[in-house]
Amino acid sequence: MGQMLRLDVTGMTCGGCVRRAEAALAAVPGVTAARVNLATKRAEVEGPVTLPDLSAALARAGYPAAKTDFRLGVEGATCGSCVTRIEAALRAVPGVIRADFNLADGVARVHAFGGAVTGSDLGAALAKLGYLARETGSTDGTALREAAEQAALWRDVTIAAALTLPVVILAMGPHVWPPLHHWIAANIGVTTSNVVQFLLTTLVLAWPGARFFRLGLPALRHGAPDMNALVVLGTGAAWAFSTVATFAPALLPEASRVVYFEAAAVIVTLILTGRWLESRARGQAGDAIRGLARLQETDAERQTATGWETVPVAALVADDVVRLRPGARVPVDGVILTGAAAVDEAMLTGEPVPAARGPGDRLTGGTIVTDAPLEMRVTAVGADTVLARIMAAVADAQGAKLPIQALVDRVTAVFVPVVIGIAALTFAFWMIAGAGVGVALVAAVSVLVVACPCAMGLATPTSIMVGSGRASELGVLFRRGDALQALAGVDVVAFDKTGTLTEGHPVFRAMTVLGAEDDVLAALAALEQGSEHPVARAVVAEAAKRALVLPVATDVRATPGMGIDGCIGDAAWRIGAGRFFDGLPEALTDAADAMEAAGQTVLFATRDGAGVAVIGVQDSIRPEAARVLDALRARGKRIAMVTGDAAAPAQAVARALGIDTVIAGVLPTAKAAAVAQLQQGGKVAFVGDGINDAPALAAADVGIAMGGGTDIARQAADVVLIGADLRGVATALDISRRTMANIRQNLGWAFGYNIALIPVAAGLLAAFNSPQMSPMLASAAMAASSVLVITNALRLRRVQALA
């Protein structure tokens, strides 16, 4: 029997589906047997064939292979080289489509064919490299692991420091206070002192320092050395040389019989201290998503046949009725059944003033009922709630790999082997120069220790983690991580008009009718009452205001960007934009011209093909719009408007906001072409809120959806503003620019640090009669570099929203 491949298959409903799926798989070249099980929805295939080929065959047959995502917390990763090795190992597992590892949060994100790979498979692949991996989907679990990691590191730091201190006193004390040398020689002897240093240093390496050897030795054995390997080589060389000098000095030249136990012990202690500081700083970087997790309620009061019972939130299902007391946090998403209260929605909108909510209004899990009891019907639980989706979006953005990271990955993949080569050359140079094995060893160990790629590996992901986390706190969700980089580089910010630059609540202003006004308005409201378009709602609201009785409309059909057709009685009615009609009466077109001149949006209506009415509605410009556009211009961005509205009302809004570039009267399908036209002048970000904006949001270099918009708009966008405040656009741009600047600063420091200090560690300054860098100073500098990178990234937590 050949290799067996497994795939989970979607879309199957009957035995016929099974046969078609099996036939599609059997037709793939190389397949010797194919079986599909309807009950388990799983395909098993034998033969020399690849999973992508099988997936493509199933997709063509209409039964796509299922995809699944894994998140694994990985322990033991310390630097950019670890990132490269972990990702390569995961991608090598059969069934894995994509794998990315984030050094900042210690999580590997794997996208794979469903049924083809398990979390155990992924964990086993990493275990071969010496990394411990556990599946995780829980933020609380991540927090617990971080706490455990910090506790373990602090324990190791404490033990290492306690064992290292006597070594440092015995080795370095006589240089600081010469009488100590005479005391040691007279009371315990130099040889005994060296033996004590040997014992204590060996304990440091074998106990708290064992983590470096546990990961570094397999890395060396596999020919893929990482930062742990550098520490192993550096400390191991210092310890081995000193051990020979202590117990077999005759093997060394007399001038070289010097011990460097303190260097090995101090290197381990300082690097552990640096990692502990890194771990604490990374914990602060993850505060944003943990803050969101704290908004999740644990219990809820659910109605039963016998009364109310307190149950875990996880036990709630759709359509359950939940009671909310004043001051309670809403456990899941729902709709108010009874009661009215002020609800604190600051977590969503950023607005400090609670919003009035009553029967029929939606409630979002995580918001707070402030002043009165409510009863609500559950509409979404678990991963389907708004809060859960926000947390998932933040986690995905924090774990994303930006294009700029590709350069870092390429460098770190070869960096450690190059450093080992430089250390070897350094040792050889000083030996050839006649400086002696002691000087040569100190220089080589210093090179190995100072050239740590940790700062390189942390430079980008830590900034992304803090920047995207701060963005979520300010009401901005980066749904795609690379949008964080792309937004900083846009040249043009294009806006939809209705619902974006305007409030999205047009009000009825005027109506010219060839007939009985109320009868016509009632008929048109009957057609529009099923529409979600803001202009349609204005017509329905005016009919309700006049208390009109609406007739029954049948065969209602909407044509996107045009209008609505339907039948009322025996008459065929139509309402929509002017482009939806031919040959309208002059009386109506003249009235429409006057309405548009006043900045109103017009709707025409016909009955059995004859023009009967024109309606003018008008929307208010958002109060913050002018300030936001001025802020964008101050940041060097050009402003444009792309709208389906007619030219006259669009120009009225453009004049009020100082927008020079206006593309009006655009059908939804043509909005993508309008964006392409703007892209001839540079990269474009498009801001919209409606279904008709989805093509433009997808076509733009960066699509930004307003939080109050449609689900389709949010799905098409790269960035989502949680609230409906336009200031979020400027906030998103500021966070993007600041994050990219922060990444460049971190990379500049990380690369500059190594470029500057590797020659110094190799002994360059010794040529100018300056002291040689000691391994202890090299380890302190290396630890400080990583802490500095993370501390710089944490400055992004101070970014503020546009006032």
CSV table of C-alpha atoms in Angstrom, one decimal, residues 243-641:
chain,number,residue,atom,x,y,z
A,243,THR,CA,38.5,23.4,33.0
A,244,VAL,CA,41.7,22.3,31.1
A,245,ALA,CA,43.6,25.3,32.7
A,246,THR,CA,42.4,24.1,36.2
A,247,PHE,CA,42.9,20.3,36.0
A,248,ALA,CA,45.4,19.8,33.2
A,249,PRO,CA,47.4,23.1,33.0
A,250,ALA,CA,50.4,21.3,31.4
A,251,LEU,CA,48.4,21.0,28.2
A,252,LEU,CA,48.5,24.9,27.8
A,253,PRO,CA,51.3,27.4,27.4
A,254,GLU,CA,52.2,28.8,30.8
A,255,ALA,CA,51.1,32.3,29.8
A,256,SER,CA,47.6,31.0,28.9
A,257,ARG,CA,46.9,29.2,32.1
A,258,VAL,CA,44.1,31.6,33.0
A,259,VAL,CA,40.5,30.6,33.9
A,260,TYR,CA,37.3,32.3,32.5
A,261,PHE,CA,34.7,30.6,34.5
A,262,GLU,CA,33.2,33.9,35.5
A,263,ALA,CA,32.6,34.8,31.9
A,264,ALA,CA,30.6,31.6,31.3
A,265,ALA,CA,28.6,32.1,34.5
A,266,VAL,CA,27.9,35.8,34.0
A,267,ILE,CA,26.9,35.3,30.3
A,268,VAL,CA,24.2,32.8,31.4
A,269,THR,CA,23.0,35.0,34.2
A,270,LEU,CA,22.8,38.2,32.1
A,271,ILE,CA,21.1,36.5,29.2
A,272,LEU,CA,18.5,34.9,31.5
A,273,THR,CA,18.0,38.3,33.0
A,274,GLY,CA,17.4,39.8,29.6
A,275,ARG,CA,15.0,37.1,28.7
A,276,TRP,CA,13.1,37.7,31.9
A,277,LEU,CA,12.8,41.4,31.1
A,278,GLU,CA,11.7,40.5,27.5
A,279,SER,CA,9.0,38.2,28.9
A,280,ARG,CA,7.7,40.9,31.1
A,281,ALA,CA,7.7,43.4,28.3
A,282,ARG,CA,6.0,41.0,25.9
A,283,GLY,CA,3.3,40.6,28.6
A,284,GLN,CA,2.7,44.3,28.4
A,285,ALA,CA,2.5,44.1,24.6
A,286,GLY,CA,-0.3,41.6,24.9
A,287,ASP,CA,-2.4,43.8,27.3
A,288,ALA,CA,-4.8,44.8,24.6
A,289,ILE,CA,-6.2,41.4,23.8
A,290,ARG,CA,-6.3,40.5,27.5
A,291,GLY,CA,-8.2,43.7,28.1
A,292,LEU,CA,-10.8,42.5,25.6
A,293,ALA,CA,-10.9,39.1,27.2
A,294,ARG,CA,-11.7,40.7,30.5
A,295,LEU,CA,-14.9,42.2,28.9
A,296,GLN,CA,-16.3,38.7,28.6
A,297,GLU,CA,-18.8,37.8,31.3
A,298,THR,CA,-18.6,34.4,32.9
A,299,ASP,CA,-22.2,33.9,34.1
A,300,ALA,CA,-25.7,34.9,33.0
A,301,GLU,CA,-29.3,34.7,34.3
A,302,ARG,CA,-31.3,32.6,31.9
A,303,GLN,CA,-35.1,32.2,31.9
A,304,THR,CA,-36.4,28.6,32.3
A,305,ALA,CA,-39.9,27.1,32.5
A,306,THR,CA,-39.7,27.4,36.3
A,307,GLY,CA,-38.0,30.8,36.7
A,308,TRP,CA,-34.5,32.2,36.4
A,309,GLU,CA,-31.3,30.3,36.8
A,310,THR,CA,-27.6,31.4,36.8
A,311,VAL,CA,-25.6,29.5,34.2
A,312,PRO,CA,-22.2,29.7,32.6
A,313,VAL,CA,-22.1,31.9,29.5
A,314,ALA,CA,-20.9,28.9,27.6
A,315,ALA,CA,-24.2,27.2,28.2
A,316,LEU,CA,-26.2,29.9,26.4
A,317,VAL,CA,-27.7,29.2,23.0
A,318,ALA,CA,-29.4,31.3,20.4
A,319,ASP,CA,-33.0,32.4,21.4
A,320,ASP,CA,-32.4,32.0,25.1
A,321,VAL,CA,-33.9,34.8,27.2
A,322,VAL,CA,-31.4,36.5,29.6
A,323,ARG,CA,-32.1,39.0,32.4
A,324,LEU,CA,-29.7,41.9,32.8
A,325,ARG,CA,-29.6,43.8,36.1
A,326,PRO,CA,-28.4,47.5,36.4
A,327,GLY,CA,-24.6,47.5,36.3
A,328,ALA,CA,-24.4,44.1,34.6
A,329,ARG,CA,-22.2,43.4,31.7
A,330,VAL,CA,-24.0,42.0,28.7
A,331,PRO,CA,-22.9,38.4,28.4
A,332,VAL,CA,-23.4,37.8,24.7
A,333,ASP,CA,-25.0,39.5,21.7
A,334,GLY,CA,-28.8,39.9,21.7
A,335,VAL,CA,-31.9,42.0,21.1
A,336,ILE,CA,-33.9,43.7,23.9
A,337,LEU,CA,-37.3,42.2,24.6
A,338,THR,CA,-38.5,44.3,27.5
A,339,GLY,CA,-37.2,47.4,29.4
A,340,ALA,CA,-35.3,50.5,28.5
A,341,ALA,CA,-31.9,51.5,29.8
A,342,ALA,CA,-28.7,53.5,29.1
A,343,VAL,CA,-26.0,51.2,27.8
A,344,ASP,CA,-22.3,52.0,28.1
A,345,GLU,CA,-21.0,51.1,24.7
A,346,ALA,CA,-17.6,52.7,25.0
A,347,MET,CA,-15.8,49.5,24.2
A,348,LEU,CA,-17.3,49.6,20.7
A,349,THR,CA,-17.8,53.3,20.0
A,350,GLY,CA,-15.4,55.1,22.3
A,351,GLU,CA,-18.3,57.3,23.3
A,352,PRO,CA,-18.2,58.0,27.1
A,353,VAL,CA,-21.9,58.9,27.2
A,354,PRO,CA,-24.2,55.8,27.5
A,355,ALA,CA,-26.7,55.3,24.7
A,356,ALA,CA,-30.4,54.9,25.2
A,357,ARG,CA,-31.6,51.4,24.3
A,358,GLY,CA,-35.1,49.9,24.3
A,359,PRO,CA,-37.2,47.0,22.8
A,360,GLY,CA,-35.9,45.9,19.5
A,361,ASP,CA,-32.5,47.4,19.9
A,362,ARG,CA,-29.4,45.3,19.6
A,363,LEU,CA,-27.0,44.7,22.5
A,364,THR,CA,-23.4,43.7,22.2
A,365,GLY,CA,-21.6,41.4,24.6
A,366,GLY,CA,-19.2,43.3,26.8
A,367,THR,CA,-21.2,46.5,27.0
A,368,ILE,CA,-22.7,47.5,30.3
A,369,VAL,CA,-26.3,48.2,31.3
A,370,THR,CA,-26.0,51.2,33.6
A,371,ASP,CA,-29.3,52.2,35.1
A,372,ALA,CA,-32.3,49.8,34.6
A,373,PRO,CA,-33.1,46.1,34.2
A,374,LEU,CA,-33.5,44.6,30.8
A,375,GLU,CA,-34.5,41.3,29.3
A,376,MET,CA,-32.9,40.2,26.0
A,377,ARG,CA,-33.1,37.4,23.5
A,378,VAL,CA,-29.7,35.8,22.6
A,379,THR,CA,-28.8,36.1,19.0
A,380,ALA,CA,-25.1,35.1,18.9
A,381,VAL,CA,-22.8,33.1,21.3
A,382,GLY,CA,-19.2,32.0,21.4
A,383,ALA,CA,-17.1,32.8,18.4
A,384,ASP,CA,-20.0,34.4,16.6
A,385,THR,CA,-20.3,37.4,19.0
A,386,VAL,CA,-19.0,40.8,18.0
A,387,LEU,CA,-16.5,40.8,20.9
A,388,ALA,CA,-15.2,37.3,19.9
A,389,ARG,CA,-14.8,38.5,16.3
A,390,ILE,CA,-13.0,41.6,17.5
A,391,MET,CA,-10.6,39.5,19.7
A,392,ALA,CA,-10.0,37.1,16.8
A,393,ALA,CA,-9.2,40.1,14.4
A,394,VAL,CA,-6.8,41.6,17.0
A,395,ALA,CA,-5.1,38.3,17.5
A,396,ASP,CA,-4.7,37.7,13.8
A,397,ALA,CA,-3.4,41.2,13.2
A,398,GLN,CA,-0.9,40.8,16.1
A,399,GLY,CA,0.3,37.6,14.7
A,400,ALA,CA,0.5,38.8,11.1
A,401,LYS,CA,3.8,38.9,9.2
A,402,LEU,CA,4.3,42.2,7.3
A,403,PRO,CA,6.1,42.3,4.0
A,404,ILE,CA,9.0,44.1,5.7
A,405,GLN,CA,9.5,41.0,7.9
A,406,ALA,CA,10.6,39.0,4.8
A,407,LEU,CA,13.9,40.9,4.6
A,408,VAL,CA,14.5,40.2,8.3
A,409,ASP,CA,13.8,36.5,7.9
A,410,ARG,CA,16.2,36.2,5.0
A,411,VAL,CA,19.0,37.9,7.0
A,412,THR,CA,18.5,36.0,10.2
A,413,ALA,CA,18.4,32.7,8.3
A,414,VAL,CA,22.1,33.1,7.5
A,415,PHE,CA,23.1,35.4,10.3
A,416,VAL,CA,24.1,32.9,13.0
A,417,PRO,CA,26.2,30.7,10.7
A,418,VAL,CA,28.0,33.8,9.5
A,419,VAL,CA,28.6,34.9,13.2
A,420,ILE,CA,30.1,31.4,14.0
A,421,GLY,CA,32.4,31.8,10.9
A,422,ILE,CA,33.4,35.3,12.1
A,423,ALA,CA,34.2,33.9,15.6
A,424,ALA,CA,36.3,31.2,14.1
A,425,LEU,CA,38.2,33.7,12.0
A,426,THR,CA,38.7,36.0,15.0
A,427,PHE,CA,40.2,33.1,17.0
A,428,ALA,CA,42.5,32.2,14.1
A,429,PHE,CA,43.6,35.8,13.6
A,430,TRP,CA,44.6,36.3,17.2
A,431,MET,CA,46.4,33.0,17.3
A,432,ILE,CA,48.3,33.8,14.1
A,433,ALA,CA,49.1,37.3,15.5
A,434,GLY,CA,50.7,35.6,18.5
A,435,ALA,CA,48.4,37.1,21.1
A,436,GLY,CA,47.9,33.7,22.8
A,437,VAL,CA,45.1,31.3,23.2
A,438,GLY,CA,43.6,33.3,26.1
A,439,VAL,CA,43.2,36.5,24.1
A,440,ALA,CA,41.9,34.6,21.0
A,441,LEU,CA,39.4,32.7,23.1
A,442,VAL,CA,38.0,35.9,24.8
A,443,ALA,CA,37.6,37.6,21.4
A,444,ALA,CA,35.9,34.6,19.8
A,445,VAL,CA,33.5,34.1,22.8
A,446,SER,CA,32.7,37.8,22.8
A,447,VAL,CA,31.8,37.7,19.1
A,448,LEU,CA,29.5,34.7,19.7
A,449,VAL,CA,27.7,36.3,22.6
A,450,VAL,CA,27.4,39.9,21.4
A,451,ALA,CA,26.0,38.9,18.0
A,452,CYS,CA,22.5,37.8,19.1
A,453,PRO,CA,19.7,38.0,16.5
A,454,CYS,CA,17.1,38.3,19.3
A,455,ALA,CA,16.6,42.0,18.7
A,456,MET,CA,16.2,41.4,14.9
A,457,GLY,CA,13.6,38.7,15.5
A,458,LEU,CA,11.6,40.9,18.0
A,459,ALA,CA,11.9,44.2,16.0
A,460,THR,CA,8.9,43.7,13.7
A,461,PRO,CA,6.4,41.4,15.6
A,462,THR,CA,6.6,43.3,18.8
A,463,SER,CA,5.8,46.6,17.1
A,464,ILE,CA,2.9,45.0,15.3
A,465,MET,CA,1.6,43.4,18.5
A,466,VAL,CA,1.6,46.7,20.4
A,467,GLY,CA,0.5,48.9,17.5
A,468,SER,CA,-2.5,46.7,16.5
A,469,GLY,CA,-3.4,46.2,20.1
A,470,ARG,CA,-3.4,50.0,20.7
A,471,ALA,CA,-5.5,50.4,17.5
A,472,SER,CA,-8.2,48.0,18.9
A,473,GLU,CA,-8.3,50.1,22.1
A,474,LEU,CA,-8.9,53.2,20.0
A,475,GLY,CA,-11.6,51.5,17.9
A,476,VAL,CA,-9.6,50.4,14.9
A,477,LEU,CA,-9.4,46.8,13.8
A,478,PHE,CA,-6.8,45.8,11.2
A,479,ARG,CA,-8.4,42.7,9.7
A,480,ARG,CA,-5.3,42.0,7.6
A,481,GLY,CA,-1.9,42.5,9.2
A,482,ASP,CA,-0.3,43.7,6.0
A,483,ALA,CA,-2.8,46.6,5.9
A,484,LEU,CA,-0.8,48.0,8.9
A,485,GLN,CA,2.1,48.5,6.6
A,486,ALA,CA,0.1,49.4,3.4
A,487,LEU,CA,-2.0,52.2,5.0
A,488,ALA,CA,1.2,54.1,6.0
A,489,GLY,CA,2.1,54.3,2.3
A,490,VAL,CA,-1.2,55.5,0.7
A,491,ASP,CA,-1.2,58.7,-1.2
A,492,VAL,CA,-5.0,59.2,-1.7
A,493,VAL,CA,-7.8,58.7,0.7
A,494,ALA,CA,-11.1,58.3,-1.2
A,495,PHE,CA,-14.5,58.5,0.6
A,496,ASP,CA,-18.0,57.4,-0.2
A,497,LYS,CA,-20.5,60.1,0.5
A,498,THR,CA,-23.7,58.8,2.1
A,499,GLY,CA,-23.1,57.2,5.4
A,500,THR,CA,-19.4,58.0,5.4
A,501,LEU,CA,-18.9,61.7,4.9
A,502,THR,CA,-22.5,62.2,5.9
A,503,GLU,CA,-24.5,60.9,8.8
A,504,GLY,CA,-26.2,58.3,6.7
A,505,HIS,CA,-29.7,59.4,7.8
A,506,PRO,CA,-31.2,61.3,4.9
A,507,VAL,CA,-34.4,63.2,5.8
A,508,PHE,CA,-37.3,63.9,3.5
A,509,ARG,CA,-37.1,67.5,2.2
A,510,ALA,CA,-39.4,68.0,-0.8
A,511,MET,CA,-41.8,66.2,-3.2
A,512,THR,CA,-43.3,67.1,-6.5
A,513,VAL,CA,-46.2,64.9,-7.5
A,514,LEU,CA,-48.3,64.5,-10.6
A,515,GLY,CA,-51.3,63.2,-8.7
A,516,ALA,CA,-52.4,62.7,-5.1
A,517,GLU,CA,-49.3,63.2,-3.0
A,518,ASP,CA,-50.2,60.9,0.0
A,519,ASP,CA,-51.3,58.1,-2.3
A,520,VAL,CA,-48.1,58.2,-4.3
A,521,LEU,CA,-45.9,58.5,-1.2
A,522,ALA,CA,-47.7,55.5,0.4
A,523,ALA,CA,-47.1,53.4,-2.7
A,524,LEU,CA,-43.5,54.3,-2.9
A,525,ALA,CA,-43.0,53.7,0.9
A,526,ALA,CA,-44.5,50.2,0.3
A,527,LEU,CA,-41.9,49.5,-2.3
A,528,GLU,CA,-39.0,50.8,-0.1
A,529,GLN,CA,-39.9,49.4,3.3
A,530,GLY,CA,-37.9,46.2,2.7
A,531,SER,CA,-34.7,48.2,1.7
A,532,GLU,CA,-31.8,49.0,4.0
A,533,HIS,CA,-30.7,51.9,1.8
A,534,PRO,CA,-30.6,55.2,3.8
A,535,VAL,CA,-32.6,57.0,1.2
A,536,ALA,CA,-35.3,54.3,1.2
A,537,ARG,CA,-35.6,54.7,5.0
A,538,ALA,CA,-36.1,58.4,4.6
A,539,VAL,CA,-39.1,57.8,2.3
A,540,VAL,CA,-40.6,55.2,4.7
A,541,ALA,CA,-40.0,57.5,7.7
A,542,GLU,CA,-41.9,60.4,5.9
A,543,ALA,CA,-44.9,58.0,5.2
A,544,ALA,CA,-44.8,57.0,8.9
A,545,LYS,CA,-44.7,60.6,10.0
A,546,ARG,CA,-47.8,61.3,8.0
A,547,ALA,CA,-49.5,58.1,9.4
A,548,LEU,CA,-50.2,56.7,6.0
A,549,VAL,CA,-51.5,53.2,5.5
A,550,LEU,CA,-49.2,51.4,3.2
A,551,PRO,CA,-50.6,49.1,0.4
A,552,VAL,CA,-49.3,45.6,-0.2
A,553,ALA,CA,-46.4,45.5,-2.7
A,554,THR,CA,-45.6,42.4,-4.6
A,555,ASP,CA,-42.8,41.2,-7.0
A,556,VAL,CA,-40.4,43.7,-5.5
A,557,ARG,CA,-37.0,43.6,-7.1
A,558,ALA,CA,-34.0,45.8,-6.4
A,559,THR,CA,-31.4,46.8,-9.0
A,560,PRO,CA,-28.2,47.8,-7.2
A,561,GLY,CA,-27.3,51.4,-7.8
A,562,MET,CA,-30.5,52.0,-9.7
A,563,GLY,CA,-33.7,51.5,-7.7
A,564,ILE,CA,-36.6,49.2,-7.0
A,565,ASP,CA,-39.5,47.8,-9.1
A,566,GLY,CA,-42.7,46.3,-7.9
A,567,CYS,CA,-46.4,45.9,-8.3
A,568,ILE,CA,-49.1,47.5,-6.2
A,569,GLY,CA,-52.5,46.2,-7.3
A,570,ASP,CA,-52.5,46.1,-11.1
A,571,ALA,CA,-50.0,48.9,-11.5
A,572,ALA,CA,-46.2,48.5,-12.0
A,573,TRP,CA,-44.2,51.0,-9.9
A,574,ARG,CA,-40.6,52.0,-10.1
A,575,ILE,CA,-38.6,54.3,-7.8
A,576,GLY,CA,-34.9,55.2,-8.1
A,577,ALA,CA,-32.1,57.4,-9.5
A,578,GLY,CA,-32.6,59.3,-12.7
A,579,ARG,CA,-30.4,56.8,-14.7
A,580,PHE,CA,-33.1,54.2,-14.0
A,581,PHE,CA,-35.6,56.1,-16.2
A,582,ASP,CA,-36.1,57.4,-19.8
A,583,GLY,CA,-38.4,60.2,-21.0
A,584,LEU,CA,-39.4,61.8,-17.6
A,585,PRO,CA,-41.9,64.7,-17.7
A,586,GLU,CA,-40.3,68.2,-17.9
A,587,ALA,CA,-42.2,69.2,-14.7
A,588,LEU,CA,-40.4,66.5,-12.8
A,589,THR,CA,-36.9,67.1,-14.2
A,590,ASP,CA,-37.2,70.9,-13.6
A,591,ALA,CA,-38.2,70.2,-10.0
A,592,ALA,CA,-35.3,67.7,-9.7
A,593,ASP,CA,-32.8,70.3,-11.0
A,594,ALA,CA,-34.0,72.8,-8.3
A,595,MET,CA,-33.7,70.1,-5.6
A,596,GLU,CA,-30.2,69.1,-6.7
A,597,ALA,CA,-29.1,72.8,-6.8
A,598,ALA,CA,-30.1,72.9,-3.1
A,599,GLY,CA,-27.8,69.9,-2.4
A,600,GLN,CA,-30.6,67.3,-2.2
A,601,THR,CA,-30.5,63.8,-3.6
A,602,VAL,CA,-33.4,63.1,-5.9
A,603,LEU,CA,-35.5,60.0,-6.5
A,604,PHE,CA,-37.9,59.7,-9.5
A,605,ALA,CA,-41.0,57.5,-9.5
A,606,THR,CA,-43.1,56.1,-12.3
A,607,ARG,CA,-46.4,54.2,-12.5
A,608,ASP,CA,-46.9,51.9,-15.5
A,609,GLY,CA,-44.0,53.7,-17.1
A,610,ALA,CA,-45.3,57.2,-16.7
A,611,GLY,CA,-43.5,59.7,-14.4
A,612,VAL,CA,-45.5,60.5,-11.3
A,613,ALA,CA,-43.2,62.1,-8.7
A,614,VAL,CA,-39.7,63.3,-7.7
A,615,ILE,CA,-38.6,63.3,-4.1
A,616,GLY,CA,-35.7,65.3,-2.6
A,617,VAL,CA,-33.9,64.0,0.5
A,618,GLN,CA,-30.9,65.5,2.2
A,619,ASP,CA,-28.2,64.1,4.5
A,620,SER,CA,-26.2,66.0,7.1
A,621,ILE,CA,-22.4,66.2,6.9
A,622,ARG,CA,-20.8,64.5,9.8
A,623,PRO,CA,-19.7,67.1,12.4
A,624,GLU,CA,-16.2,65.6,12.5
A,625,ALA,CA,-15.7,65.3,8.7
A,626,ALA,CA,-14.0,68.6,8.1
A,627,ARG,CA,-11.6,68.2,10.9
A,628,VAL,CA,-10.7,64.6,9.8
A,629,LEU,CA,-10.1,65.7,6.2
A,630,ASP,CA,-7.9,68.6,7.3
A,631,ALA,CA,-5.9,66.2,9.5
A,632,LEU,CA,-5.4,63.9,6.5
A,633,ARG,CA,-4.3,66.8,4.3
A,634,ALA,CA,-1.8,67.8,7.1
A,635,ARG,CA,-0.4,64.3,6.8
A,636,GLY,CA,0.2,64.8,3.1
A,637,LYS,CA,-2.8,62.8,1.8
A,638,ARG,CA,-4.9,63.8,-1.2
A,639,ILE,CA,-8.7,63.6,-0.7
A,640,ALA,CA,-11.3,62.3,-3.2
A,641,MET,CA,-15.0,61.4,-3.2
